[in-house]
Amino acid sequence: QVAFRNREQIKLIPYSSEPQQPTRARVDKDNPATTKELADRVDRLVADGDTATFEAVINALHEVDTTNGDIGTVVLMTDGEVTRVRTFAQFKNDYEQLPP
């Protein structure tokens, strides 16, 4: 189980052959239902298709917004070896182009 901080903004972006629609949640320690949809979606994840890991990570990094001083965190969950889209060298090049 993962422990989130109160008021933490969470965005789950499932992926297989490509990134899919995100699920968003805001942690409210006084209202556990605020993260129930997120937990339910994680429980429903099924390995399917290719594994576009580097594409998913770059997509997630573009989604992280730290302009207001928040701490951006990306957690990667995978079922296997990268089998689609970017190579590690391409990922590294794209990562180096991201703003600080």
Short mmCIF file of N, CA, C and O in Angstrom, two decimals:
data_model
loop_
_atom_site.label_atom_id
_atom_site.label_comp_id
_atom_site.label_asym_id
_atom_site.label_seq_id
_atom_site.Cartn_x
_atom_site.Cartn_y
_atom_site.Cartn_z
N GLN A 1 0.84 -1.18 0.00
CA GLN A 1 0.00 0.00 0.00
C GLN A 1 0.88 1.24 0.00
O GLN A 1 1.93 1.28 0.63
N VAL A 2 0.44 2.25 -0.72
CA VAL A 2 1.18 3.51 -0.83
C VAL A 2 0.53 4.52 0.09
O VAL A 2 -0.69 4.61 0.16
N ALA A 3 1.35 5.29 0.78
CA ALA A 3 0.82 6.35 1.65
C ALA A 3 0.97 7.69 0.93
O ALA A 3 2.07 8.05 0.52
N PHE A 4 -0.13 8.39 0.79
CA PHE A 4 -0.11 9.71 0.17
C PHE A 4 -0.27 10.77 1.25
O PHE A 4 -0.81 10.52 2.31
N ARG A 5 0.18 11.97 0.94
CA ARG A 5 0.05 13.08 1.87
C ARG A 5 -1.29 13.78 1.67
O ARG A 5 -1.86 13.76 0.58
N ASN A 6 -1.79 14.40 2.72
CA ASN A 6 -3.03 15.15 2.65
C ASN A 6 -2.88 16.25 1.61
O ASN A 6 -1.85 16.90 1.52
N ARG A 7 -3.91 16.42 0.79
CA ARG A 7 -3.99 17.41 -0.29
C ARG A 7 -3.07 17.08 -1.47
O ARG A 7 -2.90 17.91 -2.36
N GLU A 8 -2.49 15.89 -1.48
CA GLU A 8 -1.65 15.51 -2.61
C GLU A 8 -2.52 15.26 -3.84
O GLU A 8 -3.57 14.64 -3.75
N GLN A 9 -2.10 15.79 -4.96
CA GLN A 9 -2.78 15.59 -6.24
C GLN A 9 -2.19 14.35 -6.91
O GLN A 9 -0.99 14.26 -7.08
N ILE A 10 -3.03 13.41 -7.31
CA ILE A 10 -2.57 12.17 -7.91
C ILE A 10 -3.22 12.02 -9.28
O ILE A 10 -4.42 12.28 -9.44
N LYS A 11 -2.42 11.59 -10.23
CA LYS A 11 -2.94 11.31 -11.56
C LYS A 11 -2.40 9.95 -11.99
O LYS A 11 -1.20 9.75 -12.10
N LEU A 12 -3.30 9.00 -12.18
CA LEU A 12 -2.93 7.66 -12.64
C LEU A 12 -3.10 7.62 -14.15
O LEU A 12 -4.18 7.91 -14.67
N ILE A 13 -2.00 7.28 -14.87
CA ILE A 13 -2.05 7.19 -16.32
C ILE A 13 -1.67 5.77 -16.73
O ILE A 13 -0.50 5.45 -16.86
N PRO A 14 -2.66 4.90 -16.90
CA PRO A 14 -2.35 3.54 -17.33
C PRO A 14 -1.79 3.56 -18.75
O PRO A 14 -2.05 4.48 -19.53
N TYR A 15 -1.03 2.53 -19.10
CA TYR A 15 -0.50 2.43 -20.45
C TYR A 15 -0.27 0.99 -20.81
O TYR A 15 -0.13 0.13 -19.97
N SER A 16 -0.29 0.74 -22.09
CA SER A 16 0.12 -0.56 -22.64
C SER A 16 0.85 -0.20 -23.92
O SER A 16 2.01 0.18 -23.87
N SER A 17 0.16 -0.21 -25.06
CA SER A 17 0.79 0.19 -26.31
C SER A 17 0.96 1.71 -26.39
O SER A 17 1.78 2.21 -27.14
N GLU A 18 0.17 2.43 -25.61
CA GLU A 18 0.28 3.90 -25.52
C GLU A 18 -0.40 4.35 -24.23
O GLU A 18 -1.21 3.63 -23.65
N PRO A 19 -0.08 5.58 -23.76
CA PRO A 19 -0.73 6.09 -22.55
C PRO A 19 -2.24 6.20 -22.76
O PRO A 19 -2.70 6.52 -23.85
N GLN A 20 -3.01 5.94 -21.69
CA GLN A 20 -4.47 5.99 -21.74
C GLN A 20 -4.98 7.17 -20.93
O GLN A 20 -4.19 7.94 -20.38
N GLN A 21 -6.29 7.29 -20.84
CA GLN A 21 -6.91 8.40 -20.11
C GLN A 21 -6.53 8.37 -18.63
O GLN A 21 -6.61 7.31 -18.00
N PRO A 22 -6.15 9.52 -18.07
CA PRO A 22 -5.78 9.55 -16.65
C PRO A 22 -6.99 9.55 -15.72
O PRO A 22 -8.08 9.95 -16.10
N THR A 23 -6.77 9.07 -14.51
CA THR A 23 -7.71 9.20 -13.41
C THR A 23 -7.07 10.15 -12.41
O THR A 23 -5.91 9.98 -12.05
N ARG A 24 -7.81 11.16 -11.96
CA ARG A 24 -7.26 12.14 -11.04
C ARG A 24 -7.92 11.99 -9.67
O ARG A 24 -9.09 11.67 -9.58
N ALA A 25 -7.13 12.26 -8.64
CA ALA A 25 -7.66 12.23 -7.27
C ALA A 25 -6.89 13.24 -6.43
O ALA A 25 -5.72 13.51 -6.69
N ARG A 26 -7.55 13.80 -5.44
CA ARG A 26 -6.92 14.69 -4.47
C ARG A 26 -7.12 14.06 -3.11
O ARG A 26 -8.26 13.80 -2.70
N VAL A 27 -6.04 13.80 -2.42
CA VAL A 27 -6.11 13.12 -1.12
C VAL A 27 -6.70 14.06 -0.07
O VAL A 27 -6.27 15.19 0.08
N ASP A 28 -7.70 13.55 0.63
CA ASP A 28 -8.29 14.24 1.78
C ASP A 28 -8.32 13.21 2.90
O ASP A 28 -9.15 12.30 2.90
N LYS A 29 -7.41 13.35 3.85
CA LYS A 29 -7.29 12.35 4.93
C LYS A 29 -8.58 12.22 5.74
O LYS A 29 -8.81 11.19 6.36
N ASP A 30 -9.41 13.26 5.74
CA ASP A 30 -10.67 13.20 6.47
C ASP A 30 -11.79 12.53 5.68
O ASP A 30 -12.87 12.29 6.19
N ASN A 31 -11.54 12.25 4.38
CA ASN A 31 -12.55 11.65 3.53
C ASN A 31 -11.89 10.58 2.65
O ASN A 31 -11.50 10.86 1.52
N PRO A 32 -11.76 9.35 3.15
CA PRO A 32 -11.09 8.28 2.41
C PRO A 32 -11.70 7.99 1.04
O PRO A 32 -11.03 7.45 0.17
N ALA A 33 -12.94 8.36 0.84
CA ALA A 33 -13.58 8.12 -0.46
C ALA A 33 -12.90 8.90 -1.58
O ALA A 33 -13.06 8.57 -2.76
N THR A 34 -12.14 9.94 -1.24
CA THR A 34 -11.49 10.75 -2.26
C THR A 34 -10.47 9.97 -3.08
O THR A 34 -10.19 10.32 -4.21
N THR A 35 -9.93 8.92 -2.53
CA THR A 35 -8.96 8.11 -3.28
C THR A 35 -9.53 6.73 -3.66
O THR A 35 -8.82 5.94 -4.24
N LYS A 36 -10.79 6.48 -3.35
CA LYS A 36 -11.38 5.18 -3.66
C LYS A 36 -11.39 4.90 -5.15
O LYS A 36 -11.05 3.80 -5.59
N GLU A 37 -11.78 5.86 -5.98
CA GLU A 37 -11.81 5.64 -7.43
C GLU A 37 -10.42 5.29 -7.94
O GLU A 37 -10.25 4.40 -8.77
N LEU A 38 -9.42 5.99 -7.44
CA LEU A 38 -8.04 5.71 -7.84
C LEU A 38 -7.65 4.29 -7.45
O LEU A 38 -7.13 3.53 -8.28
N ALA A 39 -7.92 3.89 -6.22
CA ALA A 39 -7.58 2.54 -5.76
C ALA A 39 -8.34 1.49 -6.56
O ALA A 39 -7.78 0.45 -6.94
N ASP A 40 -9.62 1.76 -6.86
CA ASP A 40 -10.41 0.82 -7.64
C ASP A 40 -9.83 0.68 -9.05
O ASP A 40 -9.77 -0.43 -9.59
N ARG A 41 -9.39 1.77 -9.64
CA ARG A 41 -8.83 1.70 -10.99
C ARG A 41 -7.52 0.91 -10.99
O ARG A 41 -7.27 0.12 -11.90
N VAL A 42 -6.69 1.09 -9.98
CA VAL A 42 -5.46 0.32 -9.88
C VAL A 42 -5.79 -1.16 -9.76
O VAL A 42 -5.16 -2.00 -10.42
N ASP A 43 -6.78 -1.49 -8.95
CA ASP A 43 -7.18 -2.89 -8.79
C ASP A 43 -7.68 -3.51 -10.09
O ASP A 43 -7.57 -4.72 -10.28
N ARG A 44 -8.23 -2.69 -10.99
CA ARG A 44 -8.77 -3.21 -12.25
C ARG A 44 -7.74 -3.26 -13.38
O ARG A 44 -8.05 -3.72 -14.47
N LEU A 45 -6.52 -2.81 -13.15
CA LEU A 45 -5.50 -2.83 -14.20
C LEU A 45 -5.21 -4.27 -14.63
O LEU A 45 -5.10 -5.16 -13.80
N VAL A 46 -5.12 -4.46 -15.93
CA VAL A 46 -4.86 -5.77 -16.51
C VAL A 46 -3.75 -5.62 -17.54
O VAL A 46 -3.78 -4.70 -18.37
N ALA A 47 -2.78 -6.51 -17.49
CA ALA A 47 -1.70 -6.48 -18.49
C ALA A 47 -2.29 -6.78 -19.86
O ALA A 47 -3.00 -7.76 -20.04
N ASP A 48 -1.99 -5.91 -20.84
CA ASP A 48 -2.56 -6.06 -22.17
C ASP A 48 -1.72 -5.29 -23.17
O ASP A 48 -1.22 -4.21 -22.86
N GLY A 49 -1.53 -5.82 -24.35
CA GLY A 49 -0.83 -5.10 -25.40
C GLY A 49 0.66 -5.03 -25.17
O GLY A 49 1.24 -5.82 -24.42
N ASP A 50 1.28 -4.06 -25.83
CA ASP A 50 2.71 -3.84 -25.70
C ASP A 50 3.02 -3.10 -24.40
O ASP A 50 2.12 -2.75 -23.64
N THR A 51 4.30 -2.83 -24.20
CA THR A 51 4.73 -2.11 -23.00
C THR A 51 5.51 -0.88 -23.43
O THR A 51 6.71 -0.95 -23.68
N ALA A 52 4.81 0.25 -23.55
CA ALA A 52 5.41 1.51 -24.01
C ALA A 52 5.87 2.32 -22.80
O ALA A 52 5.40 3.43 -22.54
N THR A 53 6.81 1.78 -22.05
CA THR A 53 7.25 2.39 -20.79
C THR A 53 7.81 3.79 -20.98
O THR A 53 7.40 4.73 -20.28
N PHE A 54 8.74 3.96 -21.89
CA PHE A 54 9.38 5.27 -22.03
C PHE A 54 8.38 6.33 -22.52
O PHE A 54 8.42 7.47 -22.09
N GLU A 55 7.46 5.93 -23.40
CA GLU A 55 6.41 6.85 -23.84
C GLU A 55 5.54 7.26 -22.65
O GLU A 55 5.19 8.43 -22.50
N ALA A 56 5.20 6.32 -21.80
CA ALA A 56 4.37 6.60 -20.63
C ALA A 56 5.08 7.54 -19.66
O ALA A 56 4.46 8.46 -19.11
N VAL A 57 6.36 7.31 -19.43
CA VAL A 57 7.11 8.17 -18.49
C VAL A 57 7.21 9.59 -19.02
O VAL A 57 6.97 10.56 -18.28
N ILE A 58 7.54 9.75 -20.30
CA ILE A 58 7.62 11.11 -20.87
C ILE A 58 6.26 11.78 -20.79
O ILE A 58 6.15 12.95 -20.41
N ASN A 59 5.19 11.05 -21.09
CA ASN A 59 3.84 11.59 -20.98
C ASN A 59 3.56 12.05 -19.56
O ASN A 59 3.03 13.14 -19.33
N ALA A 60 3.89 11.22 -18.59
CA ALA A 60 3.66 11.56 -17.18
C ALA A 60 4.47 12.79 -16.76
O ALA A 60 3.97 13.66 -16.04
N LEU A 61 5.71 12.87 -17.20
CA LEU A 61 6.55 14.02 -16.84
C LEU A 61 5.98 15.32 -17.42
O LEU A 61 6.08 16.37 -16.79
N HIS A 62 5.37 15.25 -18.58
CA HIS A 62 4.72 16.43 -19.15
C HIS A 62 3.48 16.82 -18.35
O HIS A 62 3.08 17.98 -18.34
N GLU A 63 2.86 15.86 -17.67
CA GLU A 63 1.67 16.11 -16.87
C GLU A 63 1.98 16.71 -15.50
O GLU A 63 1.13 17.31 -14.88
N VAL A 64 3.20 16.51 -15.01
CA VAL A 64 3.57 17.00 -13.68
C VAL A 64 3.69 18.52 -13.72
O VAL A 64 4.39 19.07 -14.55
N ASP A 65 2.98 19.18 -12.83
CA ASP A 65 3.01 20.65 -12.76
C ASP A 65 3.61 21.07 -11.43
O ASP A 65 3.01 20.87 -10.37
N THR A 66 4.80 21.62 -11.48
CA THR A 66 5.48 22.09 -10.26
C THR A 66 5.59 23.61 -10.23
O THR A 66 6.32 24.15 -9.41
N THR A 67 4.84 24.29 -11.09
CA THR A 67 4.96 25.75 -11.18
C THR A 67 4.50 26.45 -9.90
O THR A 67 4.94 27.55 -9.62
N ASN A 68 3.63 25.83 -9.12
CA ASN A 68 3.15 26.47 -7.90
C ASN A 68 3.92 25.97 -6.66
O ASN A 68 3.47 26.17 -5.54
N GLY A 69 5.07 25.32 -6.89
CA GLY A 69 5.88 24.87 -5.76
C GLY A 69 5.58 23.45 -5.30
O GLY A 69 6.22 22.97 -4.37
N ASP A 70 4.61 22.79 -5.93
CA ASP A 70 4.32 21.41 -5.56
C ASP A 70 5.49 20.50 -5.93
O ASP A 70 6.29 20.82 -6.80
N ILE A 71 5.55 19.37 -5.28
CA ILE A 71 6.56 18.37 -5.59
C ILE A 71 5.96 17.40 -6.60
O ILE A 71 4.90 16.83 -6.36
N GLY A 72 6.64 17.24 -7.71
CA GLY A 72 6.15 16.32 -8.74
C GLY A 72 6.72 14.93 -8.52
O GLY A 72 7.91 14.78 -8.29
N THR A 73 5.87 13.93 -8.59
CA THR A 73 6.30 12.56 -8.40
C THR A 73 5.69 11.70 -9.50
O THR A 73 4.51 11.81 -9.78
N VAL A 74 6.52 10.84 -10.09
CA VAL A 74 6.04 9.87 -11.07
C VAL A 74 6.38 8.50 -10.53
O VAL A 74 7.53 8.22 -10.19
N VAL A 75 5.38 7.64 -10.44
CA VAL A 75 5.58 6.26 -10.01
C VAL A 75 5.26 5.37 -11.20
O VAL A 75 4.16 5.46 -11.77
N LEU A 76 6.20 4.54 -11.59
CA LEU A 76 6.00 3.66 -12.73
C LEU A 76 5.67 2.25 -12.25
O LEU A 76 6.38 1.69 -11.42
N MET A 77 4.57 1.71 -12.77
CA MET A 77 4.23 0.31 -12.51
C MET A 77 4.20 -0.37 -13.87
O MET A 77 3.54 0.11 -14.79
N THR A 78 4.91 -1.47 -14.01
CA THR A 78 4.95 -2.16 -15.29
C THR A 78 4.83 -3.66 -15.11
O THR A 78 5.14 -4.19 -14.04
N ASP A 79 4.39 -4.31 -16.18
CA ASP A 79 4.27 -5.76 -16.14
C ASP A 79 5.39 -6.41 -16.95
O ASP A 79 5.40 -7.62 -17.11
N GLY A 80 6.29 -5.62 -17.47
CA GLY A 80 7.33 -6.28 -18.26
C GLY A 80 8.30 -5.38 -18.96
O GLY A 80 8.43 -4.20 -18.67
N GLU A 81 8.95 -5.94 -19.94
CA GLU A 81 10.02 -5.33 -20.70
C GLU A 81 9.45 -4.33 -21.71
O GLU A 81 8.38 -4.54 -22.27
N VAL A 82 10.20 -3.25 -21.94
CA VAL A 82 9.80 -2.26 -22.94
C VAL A 82 9.75 -2.94 -24.30
O VAL A 82 10.71 -3.56 -24.74
N THR A 83 8.59 -2.85 -24.97
CA THR A 83 8.44 -3.52 -26.26
C THR A 83 7.95 -2.58 -27.36
O THR A 83 7.69 -3.03 -28.47
N ARG A 84 7.79 -1.30 -27.08
CA ARG A 84 7.18 -0.43 -28.08
C ARG A 84 7.70 1.00 -27.97
O ARG A 84 8.01 1.49 -26.91
N VAL A 85 7.74 1.67 -29.08
CA VAL A 85 7.99 3.09 -29.27
C VAL A 85 9.44 3.46 -29.02
O VAL A 85 10.31 3.02 -29.74
N ARG A 86 9.72 4.25 -27.99
CA ARG A 86 11.05 4.82 -27.79
C ARG A 86 12.06 3.79 -27.29
O ARG A 86 11.74 2.94 -26.49
N THR A 87 13.29 3.99 -27.73
CA THR A 87 14.41 3.25 -27.16
C THR A 87 14.87 4.03 -25.93
O THR A 87 14.47 5.18 -25.72
N PHE A 88 15.75 3.45 -25.14
CA PHE A 88 16.28 4.18 -23.99
C PHE A 88 17.02 5.42 -24.45
O PHE A 88 16.91 6.48 -23.83
N ALA A 89 17.79 5.33 -25.52
CA ALA A 89 18.54 6.49 -26.03
C ALA A 89 17.58 7.62 -26.43
O ALA A 89 17.84 8.80 -26.12
N GLN A 90 16.46 7.28 -27.08
CA GLN A 90 15.47 8.30 -27.43
C GLN A 90 14.83 8.89 -26.18
O GLN A 90 14.61 10.10 -26.09
N PHE A 91 14.51 8.03 -25.22
CA PHE A 91 13.94 8.50 -23.96
C PHE A 91 14.90 9.47 -23.28
O PHE A 91 14.51 10.55 -22.83
N LYS A 92 16.17 9.09 -23.19
CA LYS A 92 17.17 9.95 -22.53
C LYS A 92 17.26 11.30 -23.22
O LYS A 92 17.29 12.34 -22.55
N ASN A 93 17.26 11.31 -24.53
CA ASN A 93 17.31 12.57 -25.27
C ASN A 93 16.07 13.42 -24.98
O ASN A 93 16.18 14.62 -24.73
N ASP A 94 14.88 12.81 -25.01
CA ASP A 94 13.64 13.53 -24.72
C ASP A 94 13.61 14.04 -23.29
O ASP A 94 13.16 15.16 -23.02
N TYR A 95 14.09 13.23 -22.37
CA TYR A 95 14.14 13.63 -20.95
C TYR A 95 15.03 14.85 -20.76
O TYR A 95 14.69 15.78 -20.04
N GLU A 96 16.18 14.85 -21.43
CA GLU A 96 17.11 15.98 -21.31
C GLU A 96 16.55 17.27 -21.88
O GLU A 96 17.02 18.34 -21.55
N GLN A 97 15.52 17.17 -22.72
CA GLN A 97 14.90 18.35 -23.31
C GLN A 97 13.77 18.93 -22.44
O GLN A 97 13.27 20.01 -22.72
N LEU A 98 13.39 18.20 -21.39
CA LEU A 98 12.32 18.69 -20.50
C LEU A 98 12.78 19.92 -19.73
O LEU A 98 13.96 20.04 -19.39
N PRO A 99 11.86 20.84 -19.45
CA PRO A 99 12.24 22.00 -18.62
C PRO A 99 12.61 21.55 -17.20
O PRO A 99 12.10 20.52 -16.73
N PRO A 100 13.46 22.32 -16.53
CA PRO A 100 13.86 21.93 -15.15
C PRO A 100 12.71 21.95 -14.17
O PRO A 100 11.71 22.53 -14.33
#
